[in-house]
């Protein structure tokens, strides 16, 4: 299985880079992982809805350049479906059984994802009704993918 994370913005903090590197290393046993960072747009303070929509659309165009037709696309959205770790593992496992060889997880920028990206999404996933920094969500997502593979393979992992 090939897992691609398509994310908006760069990671600047060393502690987040270290965590991403650790989970990337752990995941290398289970899947081929690629992390793609697309440039983010500067969002002015008190931006109007029209300005925010334009920013989401620009970032969305950059994201869509990396999404191939054969990818199963999972977008991270506050309004998406919440899954337990076991349900998330089952989702990944089922996709593999059904012949899906490539999953793209999309993490938007600070103001979310554009309409075209949301339209292309095959599954909207939510980790919480809370808002998290998109940089931190990379670590959380990688940890859950790793946990998912441990569950799929019947391997122990702390609960």
PDB file of C-alpha atoms in Angstrom:
ATOM      1  CA  UNK A   1       0.000   0.000   0.000  1.00  0.00           C
ATOM      2  CA  UNK A   2       1.215   3.493  -0.797  1.00  0.00           C
ATOM      3  CA  UNK A   3       0.174   6.208   1.643  1.00  0.00           C
ATOM      4  CA  UNK A   4       0.556   9.828   0.574  1.00  0.00           C
ATOM      5  CA  UNK A   5       0.050  12.772   2.894  1.00  0.00           C
ATOM      6  CA  UNK A   6      -0.703  15.934   0.966  1.00  0.00           C
ATOM      7  CA  UNK A   7      -0.435  18.871   3.305  1.00  0.00           C
ATOM      8  CA  UNK A   8      -0.538  22.647   3.123  1.00  0.00           C
ATOM      9  CA  UNK A   9       2.431  24.531   4.527  1.00  0.00           C
ATOM     10  CA  UNK A  10       5.868  23.621   5.807  1.00  0.00           C
ATOM     11  CA  UNK A  11       6.792  22.279   9.222  1.00  0.00           C
ATOM     12  CA  UNK A  12       9.135  24.685  10.985  1.00  0.00           C
ATOM     13  CA  UNK A  13       9.231  23.278  14.518  1.00  0.00           C
ATOM     14  CA  UNK A  14      12.001  20.751  15.187  1.00  0.00           C
ATOM     15  CA  UNK A  15       9.925  18.723  17.659  1.00  0.00           C
ATOM     16  CA  UNK A  16       7.216  18.183  15.019  1.00  0.00           C
ATOM     17  CA  UNK A  17       9.806  17.296  12.359  1.00  0.00           C
ATOM     18  CA  UNK A  18      11.335  14.770  14.776  1.00  0.00           C
ATOM     19  CA  UNK A  19       7.943  13.164  15.500  1.00  0.00           C
ATOM     20  CA  UNK A  20       7.108  12.996  11.780  1.00  0.00           C
ATOM     21  CA  UNK A  21      10.506  11.407  11.066  1.00  0.00           C
ATOM     22  CA  UNK A  22       9.965   8.827  13.839  1.00  0.00           C
ATOM     23  CA  UNK A  23       6.517   7.755  12.609  1.00  0.00           C
ATOM     24  CA  UNK A  24       7.712   7.768   8.989  1.00  0.00           C
ATOM     25  CA  UNK A  25      10.502   5.370   9.998  1.00  0.00           C
ATOM     26  CA  UNK A  26       8.086   3.129  11.915  1.00  0.00           C
ATOM     27  CA  UNK A  27       5.631   3.082   8.999  1.00  0.00           C
ATOM     28  CA  UNK A  28       8.317   2.028   6.495  1.00  0.00           C
ATOM     29  CA  UNK A  29       7.781  -1.594   7.668  1.00  0.00           C
ATOM     30  CA  UNK A  30       4.133  -1.495   6.582  1.00  0.00           C
ATOM     31  CA  UNK A  31       3.710   0.818   3.620  1.00  0.00           C
ATOM     32  CA  UNK A  32       5.402   3.179   1.210  1.00  0.00           C
ATOM     33  CA  UNK A  33       4.945   6.663   2.639  1.00  0.00           C
ATOM     34  CA  UNK A  34       5.271   9.954   0.814  1.00  0.00           C
ATOM     35  CA  UNK A  35       4.686  13.377   2.356  1.00  0.00           C
ATOM     36  CA  UNK A  36       3.997  16.225  -0.046  1.00  0.00           C
ATOM     37  CA  UNK A  37       3.938  19.805   1.186  1.00  0.00           C
ATOM     38  CA  UNK A  38       2.254  22.430  -0.970  1.00  0.00           C
ATOM     39  CA  UNK A  39       2.755  26.152  -0.399  1.00  0.00           C
ATOM     40  CA  UNK A  40       0.274  27.933   1.793  1.00  0.00           C
ATOM     41  CA  UNK A  41      -1.197  31.350   1.124  1.00  0.00           C
ATOM     42  CA  UNK A  42      -0.867  34.178   3.607  1.00  0.00           C
ATOM     43  CA  UNK A  43      -4.269  34.799   5.181  1.00  0.00           C
ATOM     44  CA  UNK A  44      -4.781  38.409   6.247  1.00  0.00           C
ATOM     45  CA  UNK A  45      -6.331  39.071   9.664  1.00  0.00           C
ATOM     46  CA  UNK A  46     -10.096  39.591   9.440  1.00  0.00           C
ATOM     47  CA  UNK A  47     -10.127  38.262   5.872  1.00  0.00           C
ATOM     48  CA  UNK A  48     -13.550  38.279   4.249  1.00  0.00           C
ATOM     49  CA  UNK A  49     -15.240  34.985   3.366  1.00  0.00           C
ATOM     50  CA  UNK A  50     -14.533  35.737  -0.334  1.00  0.00           C
ATOM     51  CA  UNK A  51     -10.806  36.211   0.372  1.00  0.00           C
ATOM     52  CA  UNK A  52     -10.700  33.011   2.447  1.00  0.00           C
ATOM     53  CA  UNK A  53     -12.500  31.095  -0.309  1.00  0.00           C
ATOM     54  CA  UNK A  54      -9.987  32.389  -2.867  1.00  0.00           C
ATOM     55  CA  UNK A  55      -7.114  31.252  -0.622  1.00  0.00           C
ATOM     56  CA  UNK A  56      -8.674  27.787  -0.153  1.00  0.00           C
ATOM     57  CA  UNK A  57      -9.147  27.517  -3.929  1.00  0.00           C
ATOM     58  CA  UNK A  58      -5.490  28.438  -4.650  1.00  0.00           C
ATOM     59  CA  UNK A  59      -4.216  25.952  -2.080  1.00  0.00           C
ATOM     60  CA  UNK A  60      -6.710  23.410  -3.445  1.00  0.00           C
ATOM     61  CA  UNK A  61      -5.309  23.718  -6.980  1.00  0.00           C
ATOM     62  CA  UNK A  62      -1.853  22.907  -5.600  1.00  0.00           C
ATOM     63  CA  UNK A  63      -3.230  19.894  -3.699  1.00  0.00           C
ATOM     64  CA  UNK A  64      -5.153  18.533  -6.696  1.00  0.00           C
ATOM     65  CA  UNK A  65      -1.969  18.479  -8.837  1.00  0.00           C
ATOM     66  CA  UNK A  66      -0.769  15.588  -6.663  1.00  0.00           C
ATOM     67  CA  UNK A  67      -3.984  13.560  -6.594  1.00  0.00           C
ATOM     68  CA  UNK A  68      -4.053  10.811  -9.200  1.00  0.00           C
ATOM     69  CA  UNK A  69      -7.223   9.186 -10.493  1.00  0.00           C
ATOM     70  CA  UNK A  70      -6.362   5.839  -8.876  1.00  0.00           C
ATOM     71  CA  UNK A  71      -5.961   7.321  -5.384  1.00  0.00           C
ATOM     72  CA  UNK A  72      -8.544   6.860  -2.663  1.00  0.00           C
ATOM     73  CA  UNK A  73      -8.706  10.334  -1.121  1.00  0.00           C
ATOM     74  CA  UNK A  74      -9.358  10.870   2.585  1.00  0.00           C
ATOM     75  CA  UNK A  75      -9.722  14.506   3.618  1.00  0.00           C
ATOM     76  CA  UNK A  76      -9.360  15.602   7.215  1.00  0.00           C
ATOM     77  CA  UNK A  77     -12.401  17.706   8.054  1.00  0.00           C
ATOM     78  CA  UNK A  78     -13.984  18.814  11.321  1.00  0.00           C
ATOM     79  CA  UNK A  79     -17.377  17.780   9.908  1.00  0.00           C
ATOM     80  CA  UNK A  80     -16.084  14.389   8.745  1.00  0.00           C
ATOM     81  CA  UNK A  81     -16.841  10.986  10.262  1.00  0.00           C
ATOM     82  CA  UNK A  82     -15.158  10.115  13.532  1.00  0.00           C
ATOM     83  CA  UNK A  83     -13.734   6.607  13.802  1.00  0.00           C
ATOM     84  CA  UNK A  84     -12.173   4.610  16.600  1.00  0.00           C
ATOM     85  CA  UNK A  85      -8.609   3.445  16.008  1.00  0.00           C
ATOM     86  CA  UNK A  86      -9.965  -0.043  15.303  1.00  0.00           C
ATOM     87  CA  UNK A  87     -12.490   1.289  12.759  1.00  0.00           C
ATOM     88  CA  UNK A  88      -9.742   3.349  11.114  1.00  0.00           C
ATOM     89  CA  UNK A  89      -7.523   0.248  10.874  1.00  0.00           C
ATOM     90  CA  UNK A  90     -10.426  -1.714   9.371  1.00  0.00           C
ATOM     91  CA  UNK A  91     -10.976   1.053   6.790  1.00  0.00           C
ATOM     92  CA  UNK A  92      -7.325   0.890   5.677  1.00  0.00           C
ATOM     93  CA  UNK A  93      -7.425  -2.920   5.629  1.00  0.00           C
ATOM     94  CA  UNK A  94     -10.705  -3.011   3.624  1.00  0.00           C
ATOM     95  CA  UNK A  95      -9.321  -0.594   1.036  1.00  0.00           C
ATOM     96  CA  UNK A  96      -6.347  -2.913   0.548  1.00  0.00           C
ATOM     97  CA  UNK A  97      -8.602  -5.979   0.267  1.00  0.00           C
ATOM     98  CA  UNK A  98     -10.721  -4.160  -2.338  1.00  0.00           C
ATOM     99  CA  UNK A  99      -7.600  -3.572  -4.421  1.00  0.00           C
ATOM    100  CA  UNK A 100      -6.857   0.026  -3.531  1.00  0.00           C
ATOM    101  CA  UNK A 101      -3.094   0.425  -3.689  1.00  0.00           C
ATOM    102  CA  UNK A 102      -2.842   4.140  -3.011  1.00  0.00           C
ATOM    103  CA  UNK A 103      -4.458   6.270  -0.309  1.00  0.00           C
ATOM    104  CA  UNK A 104      -4.002  10.035  -0.162  1.00  0.00           C
ATOM    105  CA  UNK A 105      -4.691  11.804   3.117  1.00  0.00           C
ATOM    106  CA  UNK A 106      -5.235  15.544   2.655  1.00  0.00           C
ATOM    107  CA  UNK A 107      -4.656  18.069   5.435  1.00  0.00           C
ATOM    108  CA  UNK A 108      -5.665  21.599   4.531  1.00  0.00           C
ATOM    109  CA  UNK A 109      -4.215  24.865   5.706  1.00  0.00           C
ATOM    110  CA  UNK A 110      -5.310  27.000   8.625  1.00  0.00           C
ATOM    111  CA  UNK A 111      -8.654  27.902   7.008  1.00  0.00           C
ATOM    112  CA  UNK A 112      -9.527  24.491   5.621  1.00  0.00           C
ATOM    113  CA  UNK A 113      -9.909  22.902   2.196  1.00  0.00           C
ATOM    114  CA  UNK A 114     -11.244  24.302  -1.076  1.00  0.00           C
ATOM    115  CA  UNK A 115     -14.486  23.139  -2.733  1.00  0.00           C
ATOM    116  CA  UNK A 116     -12.753  21.180  -5.508  1.00  0.00           C
ATOM    117  CA  UNK A 117     -10.661  19.184  -3.021  1.00  0.00           C
ATOM    118  CA  UNK A 118     -13.764  18.425  -0.956  1.00  0.00           C
ATOM    119  CA  UNK A 119     -15.544  17.285  -4.141  1.00  0.00           C
ATOM    120  CA  UNK A 120     -12.658  14.904  -4.966  1.00  0.00           C
ATOM    121  CA  UNK A 121     -12.683  13.398  -1.479  1.00  0.00           C
ATOM    122  CA  UNK A 122     -13.796   9.772  -1.181  1.00  0.00           C
ATOM    123  CA  UNK A 123     -14.068   9.907   2.610  1.00  0.00           C
ATOM    124  CA  UNK A 124     -14.143  12.798   5.100  1.00  0.00           C
ATOM    125  CA  UNK A 125     -12.384  11.888   8.339  1.00  0.00           C
ATOM    126  CA  UNK A 126     -12.596  13.848  11.576  1.00  0.00           C
ATOM    127  CA  UNK A 127     -10.355  13.420  14.577  1.00  0.00           C
ATOM    128  CA  UNK A 128     -12.428  15.747  16.732  1.00  0.00           C
ATOM    129  CA  UNK A 129     -14.884  18.607  16.672  1.00  0.00           C
ATOM    130  CA  UNK A 130     -11.986  20.701  17.966  1.00  0.00           C
ATOM    131  CA  UNK A 131      -9.647  22.622  15.702  1.00  0.00           C
ATOM    132  CA  UNK A 132      -5.982  21.584  15.729  1.00  0.00           C
ATOM    133  CA  UNK A 133      -2.934  23.210  14.143  1.00  0.00           C
ATOM    134  CA  UNK A 134      -2.556  21.568  10.736  1.00  0.00           C
ATOM    135  CA  UNK A 135       1.149  20.943  11.426  1.00  0.00           C
ATOM    136  CA  UNK A 136       0.293  18.967  14.575  1.00  0.00           C
ATOM    137  CA  UNK A 137      -2.361  16.981  12.691  1.00  0.00           C
ATOM    138  CA  UNK A 138       0.392  15.455  10.550  1.00  0.00           C
ATOM    139  CA  UNK A 139       1.883  13.854  13.655  1.00  0.00           C
ATOM    140  CA  UNK A 140      -1.526  12.726  14.946  1.00  0.00           C
ATOM    141  CA  UNK A 141      -2.472  11.263  11.547  1.00  0.00           C
ATOM    142  CA  UNK A 142       0.851   9.433  11.125  1.00  0.00           C
ATOM    143  CA  UNK A 143       0.518   8.002  14.628  1.00  0.00           C
ATOM    144  CA  UNK A 144      -2.989   6.731  13.855  1.00  0.00           C
ATOM    145  CA  UNK A 145      -1.883   5.205  10.532  1.00  0.00           C
ATOM    146  CA  UNK A 146       0.948   3.454  12.388  1.00  0.00           C
ATOM    147  CA  UNK A 147      -1.445   2.298  15.116  1.00  0.00           C
ATOM    148  CA  UNK A 148      -3.810   1.094  12.377  1.00  0.00           C
ATOM    149  CA  UNK A 149      -1.130  -1.084  10.793  1.00  0.00           C
ATOM    150  CA  UNK A 150      -0.211  -2.512  14.204  1.00  0.00           C
ATOM    151  CA  UNK A 151      -3.891  -3.413  14.744  1.00  0.00           C
ATOM    152  CA  UNK A 152      -4.216  -4.895  11.229  1.00  0.00           C
ATOM    153  CA  UNK A 153      -1.181  -7.103  11.869  1.00  0.00           C
ATOM    154  CA  UNK A 154      -2.319  -8.173  15.347  1.00  0.00           C
ATOM    155  CA  UNK A 155       0.730  -6.550  16.894  1.00  0.00           C
ATOM    156  CA  UNK A 156       0.666  -5.032  20.373  1.00  0.00           C
ATOM    157  CA  UNK A 157       0.407  -1.293  20.763  1.00  0.00           C
ATOM    158  CA  UNK A 158      -0.425   0.661  23.900  1.00  0.00           C
ATOM    159  CA  UNK A 159      -4.108   1.469  24.306  1.00  0.00           C
TER     160      UNK A 159
END
